[in-house]
PDB file of N, CA and C in Angstrom:
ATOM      1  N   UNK A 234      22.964  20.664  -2.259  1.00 63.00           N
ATOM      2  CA  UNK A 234      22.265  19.925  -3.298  1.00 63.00           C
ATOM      3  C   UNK A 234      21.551  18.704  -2.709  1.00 63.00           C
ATOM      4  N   UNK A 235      21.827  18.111  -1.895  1.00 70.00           N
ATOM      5  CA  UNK A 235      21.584  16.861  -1.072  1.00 70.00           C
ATOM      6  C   UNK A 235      20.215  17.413  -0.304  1.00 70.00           C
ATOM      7  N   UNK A 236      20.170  18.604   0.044  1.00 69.00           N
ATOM      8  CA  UNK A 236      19.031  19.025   1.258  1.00 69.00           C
ATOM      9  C   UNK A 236      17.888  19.436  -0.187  1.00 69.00           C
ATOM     10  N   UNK A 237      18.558  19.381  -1.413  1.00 73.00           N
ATOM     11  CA  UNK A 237      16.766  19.696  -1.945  1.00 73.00           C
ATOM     12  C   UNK A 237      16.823  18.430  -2.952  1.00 73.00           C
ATOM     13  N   UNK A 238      17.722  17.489  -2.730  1.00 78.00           N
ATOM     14  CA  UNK A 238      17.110  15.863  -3.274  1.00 78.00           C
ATOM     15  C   UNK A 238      16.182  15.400  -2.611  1.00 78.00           C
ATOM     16  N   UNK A 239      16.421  15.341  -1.788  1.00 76.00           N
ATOM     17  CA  UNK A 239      15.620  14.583  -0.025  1.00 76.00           C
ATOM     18  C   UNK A 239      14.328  15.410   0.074  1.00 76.00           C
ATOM     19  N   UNK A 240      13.907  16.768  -0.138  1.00 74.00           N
ATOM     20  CA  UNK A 240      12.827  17.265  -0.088  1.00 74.00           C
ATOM     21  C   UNK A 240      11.495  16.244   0.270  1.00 74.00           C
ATOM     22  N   UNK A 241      11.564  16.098  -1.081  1.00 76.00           N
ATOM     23  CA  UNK A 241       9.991  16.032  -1.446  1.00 76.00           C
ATOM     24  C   UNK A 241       9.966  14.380  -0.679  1.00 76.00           C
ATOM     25  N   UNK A 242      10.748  13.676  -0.616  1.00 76.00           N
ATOM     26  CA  UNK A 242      11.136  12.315   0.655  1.00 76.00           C
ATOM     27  C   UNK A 242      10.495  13.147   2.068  1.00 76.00           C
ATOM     28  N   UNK A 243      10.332  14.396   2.348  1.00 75.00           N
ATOM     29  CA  UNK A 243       9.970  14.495   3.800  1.00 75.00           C
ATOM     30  C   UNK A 243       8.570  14.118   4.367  1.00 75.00           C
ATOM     31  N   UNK A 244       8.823  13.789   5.702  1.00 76.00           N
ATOM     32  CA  UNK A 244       7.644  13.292   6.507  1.00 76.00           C
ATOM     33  C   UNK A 244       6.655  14.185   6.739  1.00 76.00           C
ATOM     34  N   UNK A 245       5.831  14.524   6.936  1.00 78.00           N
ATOM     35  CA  UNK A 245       4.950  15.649   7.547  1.00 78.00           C
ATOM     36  C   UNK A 245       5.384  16.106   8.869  1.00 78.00           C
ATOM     37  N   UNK A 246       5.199  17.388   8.770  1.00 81.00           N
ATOM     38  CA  UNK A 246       5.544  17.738   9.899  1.00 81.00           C
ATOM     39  C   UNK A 246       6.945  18.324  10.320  1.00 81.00           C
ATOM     40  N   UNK A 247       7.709  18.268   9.488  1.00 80.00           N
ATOM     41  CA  UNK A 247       9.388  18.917   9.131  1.00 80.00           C
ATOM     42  C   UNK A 247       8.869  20.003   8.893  1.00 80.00           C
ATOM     43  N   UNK A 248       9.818  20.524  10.118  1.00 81.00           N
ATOM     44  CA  UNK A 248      10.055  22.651  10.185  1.00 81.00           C
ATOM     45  C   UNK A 248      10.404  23.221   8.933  1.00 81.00           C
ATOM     46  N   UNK A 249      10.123  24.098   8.392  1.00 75.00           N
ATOM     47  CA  UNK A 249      11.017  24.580   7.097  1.00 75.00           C
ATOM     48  C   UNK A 249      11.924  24.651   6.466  1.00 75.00           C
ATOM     49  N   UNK A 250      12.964  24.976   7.783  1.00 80.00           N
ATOM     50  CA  UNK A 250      14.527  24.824   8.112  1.00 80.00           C
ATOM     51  C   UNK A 250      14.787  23.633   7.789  1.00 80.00           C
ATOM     52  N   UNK A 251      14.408  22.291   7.988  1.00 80.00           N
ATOM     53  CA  UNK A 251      14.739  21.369   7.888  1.00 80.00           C
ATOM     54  C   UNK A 251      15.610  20.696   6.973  1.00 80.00           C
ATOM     55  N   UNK A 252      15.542  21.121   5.757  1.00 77.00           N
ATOM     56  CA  UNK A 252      16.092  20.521   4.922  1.00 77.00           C
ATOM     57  C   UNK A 252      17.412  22.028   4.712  1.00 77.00           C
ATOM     58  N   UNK A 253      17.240  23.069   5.195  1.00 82.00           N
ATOM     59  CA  UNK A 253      18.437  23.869   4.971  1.00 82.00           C
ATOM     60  C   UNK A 253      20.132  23.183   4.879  1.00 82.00           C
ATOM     61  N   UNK A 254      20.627  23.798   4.055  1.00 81.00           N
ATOM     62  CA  UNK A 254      22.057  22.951   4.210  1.00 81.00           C
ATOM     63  C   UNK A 254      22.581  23.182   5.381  1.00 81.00           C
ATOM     64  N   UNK A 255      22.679  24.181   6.417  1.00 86.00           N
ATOM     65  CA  UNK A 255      23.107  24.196   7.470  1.00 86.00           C
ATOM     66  C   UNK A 255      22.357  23.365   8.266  1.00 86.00           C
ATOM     67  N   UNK A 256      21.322  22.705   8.611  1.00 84.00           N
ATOM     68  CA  UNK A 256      20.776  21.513   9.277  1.00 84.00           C
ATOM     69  C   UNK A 256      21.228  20.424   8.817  1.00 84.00           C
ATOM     70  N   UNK A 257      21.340  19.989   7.464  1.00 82.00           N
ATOM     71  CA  UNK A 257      21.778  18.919   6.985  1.00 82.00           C
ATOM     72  C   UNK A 257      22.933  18.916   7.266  1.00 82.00           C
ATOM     73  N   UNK A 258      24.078  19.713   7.479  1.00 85.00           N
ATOM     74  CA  UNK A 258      25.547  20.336   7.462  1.00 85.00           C
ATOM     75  C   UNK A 258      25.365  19.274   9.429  1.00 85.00           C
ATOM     76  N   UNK A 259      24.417  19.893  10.102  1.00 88.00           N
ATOM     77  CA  UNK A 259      24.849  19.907  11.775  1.00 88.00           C
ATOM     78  C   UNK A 259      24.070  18.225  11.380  1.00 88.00           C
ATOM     79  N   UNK A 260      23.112  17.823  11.403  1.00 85.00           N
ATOM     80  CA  UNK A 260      22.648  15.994  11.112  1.00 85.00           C
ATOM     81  C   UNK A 260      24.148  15.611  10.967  1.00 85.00           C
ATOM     82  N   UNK A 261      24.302  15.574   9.945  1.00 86.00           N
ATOM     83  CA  UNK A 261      25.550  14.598   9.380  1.00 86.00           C
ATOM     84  C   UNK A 261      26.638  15.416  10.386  1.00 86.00           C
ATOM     85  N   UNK A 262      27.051  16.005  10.569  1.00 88.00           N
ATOM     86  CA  UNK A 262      28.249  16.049  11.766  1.00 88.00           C
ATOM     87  C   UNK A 262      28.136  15.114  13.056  1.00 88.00           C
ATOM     88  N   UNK A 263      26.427  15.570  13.457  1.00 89.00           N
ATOM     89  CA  UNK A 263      26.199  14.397  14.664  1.00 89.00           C
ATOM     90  C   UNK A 263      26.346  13.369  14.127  1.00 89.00           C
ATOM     91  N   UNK A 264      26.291  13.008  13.296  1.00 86.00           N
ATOM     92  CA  UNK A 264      25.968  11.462  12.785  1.00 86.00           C
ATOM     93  C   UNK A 264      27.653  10.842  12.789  1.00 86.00           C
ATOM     94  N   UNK A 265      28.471  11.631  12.382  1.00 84.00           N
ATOM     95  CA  UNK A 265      30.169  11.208  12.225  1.00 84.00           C
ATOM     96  C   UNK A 265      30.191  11.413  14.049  1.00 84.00           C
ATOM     97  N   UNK A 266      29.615  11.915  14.331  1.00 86.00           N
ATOM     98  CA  UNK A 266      30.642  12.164  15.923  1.00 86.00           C
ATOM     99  C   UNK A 266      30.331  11.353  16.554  1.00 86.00           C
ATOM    100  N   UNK A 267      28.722  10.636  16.585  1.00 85.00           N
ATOM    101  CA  UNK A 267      28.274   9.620  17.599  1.00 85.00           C
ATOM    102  C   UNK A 267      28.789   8.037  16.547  1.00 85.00           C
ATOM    103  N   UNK A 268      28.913   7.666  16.026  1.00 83.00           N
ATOM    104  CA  UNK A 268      29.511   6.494  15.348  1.00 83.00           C
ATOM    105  C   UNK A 268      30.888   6.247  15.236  1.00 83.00           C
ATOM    106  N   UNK A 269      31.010   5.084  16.140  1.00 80.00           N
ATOM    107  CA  UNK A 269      32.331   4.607  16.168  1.00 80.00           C
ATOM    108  C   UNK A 269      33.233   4.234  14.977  1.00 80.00           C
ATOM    109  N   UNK A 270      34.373   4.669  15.333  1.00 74.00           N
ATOM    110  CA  UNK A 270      35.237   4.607  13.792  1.00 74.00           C
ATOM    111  C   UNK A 270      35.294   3.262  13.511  1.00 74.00           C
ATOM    112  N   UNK A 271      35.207   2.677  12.695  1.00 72.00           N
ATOM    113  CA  UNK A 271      36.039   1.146  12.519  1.00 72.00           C
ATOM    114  C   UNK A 271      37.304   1.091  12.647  1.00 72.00           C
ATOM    115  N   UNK A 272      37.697   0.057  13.025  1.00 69.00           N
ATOM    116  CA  UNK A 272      39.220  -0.010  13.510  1.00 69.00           C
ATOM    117  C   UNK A 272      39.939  -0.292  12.161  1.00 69.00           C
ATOM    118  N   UNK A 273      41.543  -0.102  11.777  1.00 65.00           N
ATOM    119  CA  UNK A 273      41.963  -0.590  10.042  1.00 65.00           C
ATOM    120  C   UNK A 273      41.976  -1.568  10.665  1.00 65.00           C
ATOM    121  N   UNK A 274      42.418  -2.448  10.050  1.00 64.00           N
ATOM    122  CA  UNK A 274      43.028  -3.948  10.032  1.00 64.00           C
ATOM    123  C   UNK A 274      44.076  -3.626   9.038  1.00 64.00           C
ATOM    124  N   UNK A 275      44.981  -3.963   9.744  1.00 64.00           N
ATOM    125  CA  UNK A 275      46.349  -4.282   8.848  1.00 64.00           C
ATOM    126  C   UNK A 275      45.759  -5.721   7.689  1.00 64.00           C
ATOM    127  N   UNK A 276      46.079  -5.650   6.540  1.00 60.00           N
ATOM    128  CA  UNK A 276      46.284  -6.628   5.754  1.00 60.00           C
ATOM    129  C   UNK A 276      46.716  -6.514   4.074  1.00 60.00           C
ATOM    130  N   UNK A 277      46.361  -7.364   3.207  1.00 61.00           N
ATOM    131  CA  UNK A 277      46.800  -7.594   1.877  1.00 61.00           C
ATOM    132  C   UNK A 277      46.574  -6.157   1.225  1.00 61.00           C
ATOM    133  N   UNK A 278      46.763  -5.719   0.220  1.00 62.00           N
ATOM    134  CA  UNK A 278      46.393  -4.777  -0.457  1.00 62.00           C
ATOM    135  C   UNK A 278      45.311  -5.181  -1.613  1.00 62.00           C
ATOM    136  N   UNK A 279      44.261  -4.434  -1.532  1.00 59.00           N
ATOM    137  CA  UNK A 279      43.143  -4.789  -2.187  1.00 59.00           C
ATOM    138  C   UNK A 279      42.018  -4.398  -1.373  1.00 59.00           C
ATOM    139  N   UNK A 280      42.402  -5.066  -0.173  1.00 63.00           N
ATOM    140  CA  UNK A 280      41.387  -5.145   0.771  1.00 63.00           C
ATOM    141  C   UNK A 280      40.171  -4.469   1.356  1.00 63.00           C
ATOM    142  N   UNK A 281      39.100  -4.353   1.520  1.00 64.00           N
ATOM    143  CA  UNK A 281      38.669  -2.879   1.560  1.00 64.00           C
ATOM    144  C   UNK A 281      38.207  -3.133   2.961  1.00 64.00           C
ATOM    145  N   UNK A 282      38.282  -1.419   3.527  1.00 72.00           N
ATOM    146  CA  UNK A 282      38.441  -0.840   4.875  1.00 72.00           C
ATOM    147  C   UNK A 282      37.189  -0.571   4.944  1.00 72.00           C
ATOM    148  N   UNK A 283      36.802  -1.088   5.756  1.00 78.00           N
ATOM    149  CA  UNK A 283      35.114  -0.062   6.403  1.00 78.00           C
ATOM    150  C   UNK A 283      35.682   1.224   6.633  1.00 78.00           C
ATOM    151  N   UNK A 284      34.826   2.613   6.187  1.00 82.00           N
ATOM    152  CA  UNK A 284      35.147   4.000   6.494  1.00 82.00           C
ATOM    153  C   UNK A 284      33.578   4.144   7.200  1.00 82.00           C
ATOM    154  N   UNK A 285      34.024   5.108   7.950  1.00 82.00           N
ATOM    155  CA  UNK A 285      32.598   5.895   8.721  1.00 82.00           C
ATOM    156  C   UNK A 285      31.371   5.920   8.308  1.00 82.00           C
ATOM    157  N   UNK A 286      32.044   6.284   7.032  1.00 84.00           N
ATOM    158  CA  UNK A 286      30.528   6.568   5.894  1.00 84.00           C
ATOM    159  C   UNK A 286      29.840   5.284   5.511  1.00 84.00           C
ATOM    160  N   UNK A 287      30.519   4.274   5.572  1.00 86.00           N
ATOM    161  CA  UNK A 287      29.913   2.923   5.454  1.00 86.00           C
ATOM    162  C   UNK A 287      29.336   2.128   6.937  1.00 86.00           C
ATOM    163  N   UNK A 288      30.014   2.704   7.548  1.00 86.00           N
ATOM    164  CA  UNK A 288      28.927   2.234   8.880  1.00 86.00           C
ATOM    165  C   UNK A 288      27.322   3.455   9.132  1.00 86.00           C
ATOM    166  N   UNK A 289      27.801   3.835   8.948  1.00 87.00           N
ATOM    167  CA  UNK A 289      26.274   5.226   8.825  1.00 87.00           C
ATOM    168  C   UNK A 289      25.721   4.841   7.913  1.00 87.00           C
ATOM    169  N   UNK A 290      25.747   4.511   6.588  1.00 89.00           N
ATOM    170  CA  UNK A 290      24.869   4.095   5.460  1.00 89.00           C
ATOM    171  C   UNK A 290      24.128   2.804   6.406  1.00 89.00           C
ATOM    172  N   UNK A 291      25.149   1.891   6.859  1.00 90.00           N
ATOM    173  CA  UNK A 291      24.788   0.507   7.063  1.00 90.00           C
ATOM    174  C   UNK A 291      23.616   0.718   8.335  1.00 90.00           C
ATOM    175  N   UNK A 292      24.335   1.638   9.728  1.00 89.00           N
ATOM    176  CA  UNK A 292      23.244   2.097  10.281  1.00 89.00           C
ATOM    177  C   UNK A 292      21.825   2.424   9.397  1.00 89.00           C
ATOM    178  N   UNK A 293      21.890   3.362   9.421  1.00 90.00           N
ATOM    179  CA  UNK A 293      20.565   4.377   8.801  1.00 90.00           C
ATOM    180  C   UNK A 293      19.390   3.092   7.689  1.00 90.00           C
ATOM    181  N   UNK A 294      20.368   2.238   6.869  1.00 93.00           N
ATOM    182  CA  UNK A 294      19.545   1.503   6.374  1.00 93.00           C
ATOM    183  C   UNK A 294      19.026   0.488   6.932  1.00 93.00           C
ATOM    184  N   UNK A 295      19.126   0.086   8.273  1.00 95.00           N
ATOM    185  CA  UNK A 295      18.880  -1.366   9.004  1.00 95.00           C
ATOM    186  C   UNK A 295      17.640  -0.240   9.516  1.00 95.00           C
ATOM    187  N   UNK A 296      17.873   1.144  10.502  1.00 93.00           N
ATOM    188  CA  UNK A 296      16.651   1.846  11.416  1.00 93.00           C
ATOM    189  C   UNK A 296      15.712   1.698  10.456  1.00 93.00           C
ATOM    190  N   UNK A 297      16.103   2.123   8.791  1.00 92.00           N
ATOM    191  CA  UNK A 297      15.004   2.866   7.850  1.00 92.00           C
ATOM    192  C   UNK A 297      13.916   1.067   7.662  1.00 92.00           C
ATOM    193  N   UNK A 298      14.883   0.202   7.473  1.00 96.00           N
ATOM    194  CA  UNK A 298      14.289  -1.319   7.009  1.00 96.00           C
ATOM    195  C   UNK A 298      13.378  -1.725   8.679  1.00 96.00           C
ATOM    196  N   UNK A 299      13.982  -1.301   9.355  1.00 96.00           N
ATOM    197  CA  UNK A 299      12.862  -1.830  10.449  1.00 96.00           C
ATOM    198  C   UNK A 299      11.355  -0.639  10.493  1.00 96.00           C
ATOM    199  N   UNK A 300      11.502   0.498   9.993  1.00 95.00           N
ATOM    200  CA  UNK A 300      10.498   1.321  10.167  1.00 95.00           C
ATOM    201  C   UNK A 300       9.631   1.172   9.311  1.00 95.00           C
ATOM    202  N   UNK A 301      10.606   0.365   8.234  1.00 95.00           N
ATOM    203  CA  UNK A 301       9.340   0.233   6.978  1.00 95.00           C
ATOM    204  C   UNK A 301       8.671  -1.120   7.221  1.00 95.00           C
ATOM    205  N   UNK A 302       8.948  -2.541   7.881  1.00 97.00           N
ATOM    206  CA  UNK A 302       8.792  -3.299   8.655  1.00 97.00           C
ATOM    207  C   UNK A 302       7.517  -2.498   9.425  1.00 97.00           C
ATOM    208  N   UNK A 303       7.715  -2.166  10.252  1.00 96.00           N
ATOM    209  CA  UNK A 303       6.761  -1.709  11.076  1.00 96.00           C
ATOM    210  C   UNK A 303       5.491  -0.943  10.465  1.00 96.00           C
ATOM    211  N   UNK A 304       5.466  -0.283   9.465  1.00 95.00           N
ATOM    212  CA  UNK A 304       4.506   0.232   8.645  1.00 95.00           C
ATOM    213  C   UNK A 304       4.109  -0.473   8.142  1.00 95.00           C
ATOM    214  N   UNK A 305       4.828  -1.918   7.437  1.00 97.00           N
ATOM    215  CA  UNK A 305       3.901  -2.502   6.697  1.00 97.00           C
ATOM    216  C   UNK A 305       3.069  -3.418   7.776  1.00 97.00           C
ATOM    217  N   UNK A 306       3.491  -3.749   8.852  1.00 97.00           N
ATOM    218  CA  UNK A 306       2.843  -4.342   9.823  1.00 97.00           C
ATOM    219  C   UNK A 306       0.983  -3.537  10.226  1.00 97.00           C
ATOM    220  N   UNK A 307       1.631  -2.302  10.279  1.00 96.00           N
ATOM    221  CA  UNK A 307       0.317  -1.296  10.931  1.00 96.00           C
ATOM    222  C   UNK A 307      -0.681  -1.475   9.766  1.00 96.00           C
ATOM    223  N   UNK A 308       0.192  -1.329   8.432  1.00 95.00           N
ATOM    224  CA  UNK A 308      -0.847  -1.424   7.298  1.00 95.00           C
ATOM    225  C   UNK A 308      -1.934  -2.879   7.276  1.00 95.00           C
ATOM    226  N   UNK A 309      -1.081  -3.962   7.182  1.00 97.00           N
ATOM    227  CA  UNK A 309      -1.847  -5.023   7.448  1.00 97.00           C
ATOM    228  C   UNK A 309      -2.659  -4.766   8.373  1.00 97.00           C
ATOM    229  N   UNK A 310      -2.430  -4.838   9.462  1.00 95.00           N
ATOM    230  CA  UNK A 310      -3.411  -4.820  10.693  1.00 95.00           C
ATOM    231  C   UNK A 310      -4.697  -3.938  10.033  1.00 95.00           C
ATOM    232  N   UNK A 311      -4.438  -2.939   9.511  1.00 91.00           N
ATOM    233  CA  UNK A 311      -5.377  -2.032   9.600  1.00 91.00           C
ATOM    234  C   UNK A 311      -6.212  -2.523   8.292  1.00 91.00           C
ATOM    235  N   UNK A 312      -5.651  -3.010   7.430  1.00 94.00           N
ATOM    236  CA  UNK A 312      -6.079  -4.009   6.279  1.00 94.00           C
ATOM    237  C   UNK A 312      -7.182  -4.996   6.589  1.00 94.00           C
ATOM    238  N   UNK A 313      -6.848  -6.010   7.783  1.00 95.00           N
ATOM    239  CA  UNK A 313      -7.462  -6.879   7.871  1.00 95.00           C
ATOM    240  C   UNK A 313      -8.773  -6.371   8.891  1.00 95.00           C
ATOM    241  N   UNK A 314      -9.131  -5.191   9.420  1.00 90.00           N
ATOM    242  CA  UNK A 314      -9.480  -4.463  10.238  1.00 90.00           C
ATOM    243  C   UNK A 314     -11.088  -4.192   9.486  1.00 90.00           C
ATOM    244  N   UNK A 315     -10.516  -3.287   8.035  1.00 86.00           N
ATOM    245  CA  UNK A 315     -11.532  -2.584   7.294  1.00 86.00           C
ATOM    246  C   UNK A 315     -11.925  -3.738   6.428  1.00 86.00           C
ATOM    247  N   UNK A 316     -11.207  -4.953   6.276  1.00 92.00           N
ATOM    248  CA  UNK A 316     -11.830  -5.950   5.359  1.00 92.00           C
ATOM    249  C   UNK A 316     -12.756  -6.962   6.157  1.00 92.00           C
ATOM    250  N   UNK A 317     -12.660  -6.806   8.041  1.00 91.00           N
ATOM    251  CA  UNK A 317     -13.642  -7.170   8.876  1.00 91.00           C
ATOM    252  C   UNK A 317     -14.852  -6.482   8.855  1.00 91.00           C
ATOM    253  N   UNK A 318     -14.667  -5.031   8.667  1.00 84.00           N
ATOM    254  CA  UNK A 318     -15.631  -4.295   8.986  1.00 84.00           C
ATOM    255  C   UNK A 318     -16.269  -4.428   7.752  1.00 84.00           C
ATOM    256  N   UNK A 319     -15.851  -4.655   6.602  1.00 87.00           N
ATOM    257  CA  UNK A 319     -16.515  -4.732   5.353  1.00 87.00           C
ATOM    258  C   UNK A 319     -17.337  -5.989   5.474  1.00 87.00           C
ATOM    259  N   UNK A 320     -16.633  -6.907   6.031  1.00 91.00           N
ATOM    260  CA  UNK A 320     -17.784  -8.126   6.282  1.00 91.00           C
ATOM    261  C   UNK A 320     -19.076  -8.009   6.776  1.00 91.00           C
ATOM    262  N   UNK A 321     -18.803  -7.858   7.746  1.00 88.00           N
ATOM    263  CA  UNK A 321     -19.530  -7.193   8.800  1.00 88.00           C
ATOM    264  C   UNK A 321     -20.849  -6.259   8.412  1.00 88.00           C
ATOM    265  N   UNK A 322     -20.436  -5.313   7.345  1.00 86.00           N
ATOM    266  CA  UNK A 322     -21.127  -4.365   6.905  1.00 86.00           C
ATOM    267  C   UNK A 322     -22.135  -5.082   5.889  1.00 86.00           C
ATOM    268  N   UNK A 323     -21.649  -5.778   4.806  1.00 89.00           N
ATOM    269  CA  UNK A 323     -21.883  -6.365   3.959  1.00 89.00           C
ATOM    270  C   UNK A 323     -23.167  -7.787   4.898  1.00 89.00           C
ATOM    271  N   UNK A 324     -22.959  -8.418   6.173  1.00 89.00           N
ATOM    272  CA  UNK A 324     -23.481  -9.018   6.235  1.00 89.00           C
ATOM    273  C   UNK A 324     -25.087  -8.443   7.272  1.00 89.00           C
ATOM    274  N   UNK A 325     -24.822  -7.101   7.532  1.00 86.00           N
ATOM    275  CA  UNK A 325     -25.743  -6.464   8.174  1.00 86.00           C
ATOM    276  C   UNK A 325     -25.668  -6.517   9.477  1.00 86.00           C
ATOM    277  N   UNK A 326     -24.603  -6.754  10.069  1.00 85.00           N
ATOM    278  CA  UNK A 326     -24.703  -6.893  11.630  1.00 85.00           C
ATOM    279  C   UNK A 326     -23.982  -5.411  11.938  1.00 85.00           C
ATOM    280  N   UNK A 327     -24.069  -4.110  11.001  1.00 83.00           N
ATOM    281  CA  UNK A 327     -23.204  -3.140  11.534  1.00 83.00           C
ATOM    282  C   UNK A 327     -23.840  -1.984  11.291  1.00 83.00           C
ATOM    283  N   UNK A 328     -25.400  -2.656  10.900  1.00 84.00           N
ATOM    284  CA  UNK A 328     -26.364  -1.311  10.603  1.00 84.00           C
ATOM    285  C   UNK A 328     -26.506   0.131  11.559  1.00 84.00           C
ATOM    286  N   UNK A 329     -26.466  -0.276  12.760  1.00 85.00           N
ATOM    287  CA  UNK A 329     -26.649   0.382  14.048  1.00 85.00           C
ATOM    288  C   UNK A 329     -25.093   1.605  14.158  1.00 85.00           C
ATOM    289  N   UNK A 330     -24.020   0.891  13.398  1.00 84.00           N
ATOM    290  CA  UNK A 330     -23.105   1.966  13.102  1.00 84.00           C
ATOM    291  C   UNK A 330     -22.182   2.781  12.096  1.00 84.00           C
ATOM    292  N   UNK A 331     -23.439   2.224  10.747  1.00 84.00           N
ATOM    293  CA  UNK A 331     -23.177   3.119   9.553  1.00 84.00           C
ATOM    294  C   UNK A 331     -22.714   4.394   9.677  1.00 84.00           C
ATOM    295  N   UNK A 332     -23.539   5.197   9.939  1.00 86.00           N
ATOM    296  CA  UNK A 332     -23.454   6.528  10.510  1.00 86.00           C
ATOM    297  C   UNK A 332     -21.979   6.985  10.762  1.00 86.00           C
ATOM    298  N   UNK A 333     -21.624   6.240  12.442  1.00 86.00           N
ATOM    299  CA  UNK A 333     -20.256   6.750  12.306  1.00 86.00           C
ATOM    300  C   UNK A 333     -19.442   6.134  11.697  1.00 86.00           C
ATOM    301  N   UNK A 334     -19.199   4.836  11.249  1.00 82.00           N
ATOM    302  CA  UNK A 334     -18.691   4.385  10.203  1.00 82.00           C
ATOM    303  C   UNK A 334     -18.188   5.334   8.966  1.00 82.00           C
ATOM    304  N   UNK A 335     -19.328   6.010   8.527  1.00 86.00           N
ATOM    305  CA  UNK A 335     -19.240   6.824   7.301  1.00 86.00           C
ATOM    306  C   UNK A 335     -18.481   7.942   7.914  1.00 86.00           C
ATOM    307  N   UNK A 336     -18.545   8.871   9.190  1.00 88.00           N
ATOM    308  CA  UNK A 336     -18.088   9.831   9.457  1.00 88.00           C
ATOM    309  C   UNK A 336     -16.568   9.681   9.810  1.00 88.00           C
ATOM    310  N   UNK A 337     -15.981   8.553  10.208  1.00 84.00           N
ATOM    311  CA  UNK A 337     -15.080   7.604  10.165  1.00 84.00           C
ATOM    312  C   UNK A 337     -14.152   7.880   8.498  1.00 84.00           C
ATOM    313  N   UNK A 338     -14.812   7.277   8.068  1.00 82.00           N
ATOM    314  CA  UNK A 338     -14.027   7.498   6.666  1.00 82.00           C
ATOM    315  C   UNK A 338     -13.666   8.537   6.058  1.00 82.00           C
ATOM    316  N   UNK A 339     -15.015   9.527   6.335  1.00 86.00           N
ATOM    317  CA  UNK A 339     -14.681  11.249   6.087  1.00 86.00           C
ATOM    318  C   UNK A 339     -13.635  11.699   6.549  1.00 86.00           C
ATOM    319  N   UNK A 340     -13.130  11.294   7.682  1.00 86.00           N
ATOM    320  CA  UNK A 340     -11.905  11.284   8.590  1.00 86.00           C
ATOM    321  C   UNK A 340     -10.939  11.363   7.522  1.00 86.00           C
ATOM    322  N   UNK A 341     -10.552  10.202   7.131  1.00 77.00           N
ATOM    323  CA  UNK A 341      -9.394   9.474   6.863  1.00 77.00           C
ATOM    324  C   UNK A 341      -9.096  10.583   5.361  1.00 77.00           C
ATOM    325  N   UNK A 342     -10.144  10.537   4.448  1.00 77.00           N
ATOM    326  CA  UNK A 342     -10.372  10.980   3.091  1.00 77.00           C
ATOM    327  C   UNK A 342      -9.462  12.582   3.633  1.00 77.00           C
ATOM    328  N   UNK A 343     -10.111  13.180   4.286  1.00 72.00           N
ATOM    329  CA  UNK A 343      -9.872  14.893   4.451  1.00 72.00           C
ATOM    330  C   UNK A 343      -8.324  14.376   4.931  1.00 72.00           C
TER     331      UNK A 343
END
């Protein structure tokens, strides 16, 4: 049930298989085998124990928060990029590369 929540979440470019429960089944096994257990700590009752599954959440969400970090970075950049070139365009110093400019964008659109 988990491998067809996550679906439509996939990146481009994921094999078919990918989301099969037996892939998701072998992911999450690697994922328990390479992550160190937390140690208990003896103490009060109440207390709550880090389990595996809470260091893997905690992993996975720090990689996922830096990747989205990093996208929004590329986005800006690329933001302040096309709002140069819009200047630029707008002020006529980019006549000479309308052309590919436009074929440029056809790019992106398809």
């Amino acid at each position: 049930s988990v491998s067809r929540a996550i679906k439509p979440f996939a990146e481009p470019g994921r094999p078919p298989d990918w989301f099969s429960q037996k892939h998701c089944a072998s992911q999450y096994s690697e994922l328990l085998e390479t992550t160190e257990t937390p140690k208990r700590k003896r103490g009060e009752k109440g207390e709550v124990v880090e389990t595996v599954e809470d260091v893997i959440v905690r992993k996975l969400t720090a990689e996922r928060v830096e990747e989205l970090k990093k996208m929004i970075k590329e986005t800006q950049e690329k933001y302040r990029q096309l709002k140069k070139d819009a200047e630029l365009i707008q002020a006529g110093h980019m006549d000479s590369r309308l052309e590919e400019l436009c074929n440029e964008i056809m790019m992106w659109v398809i």
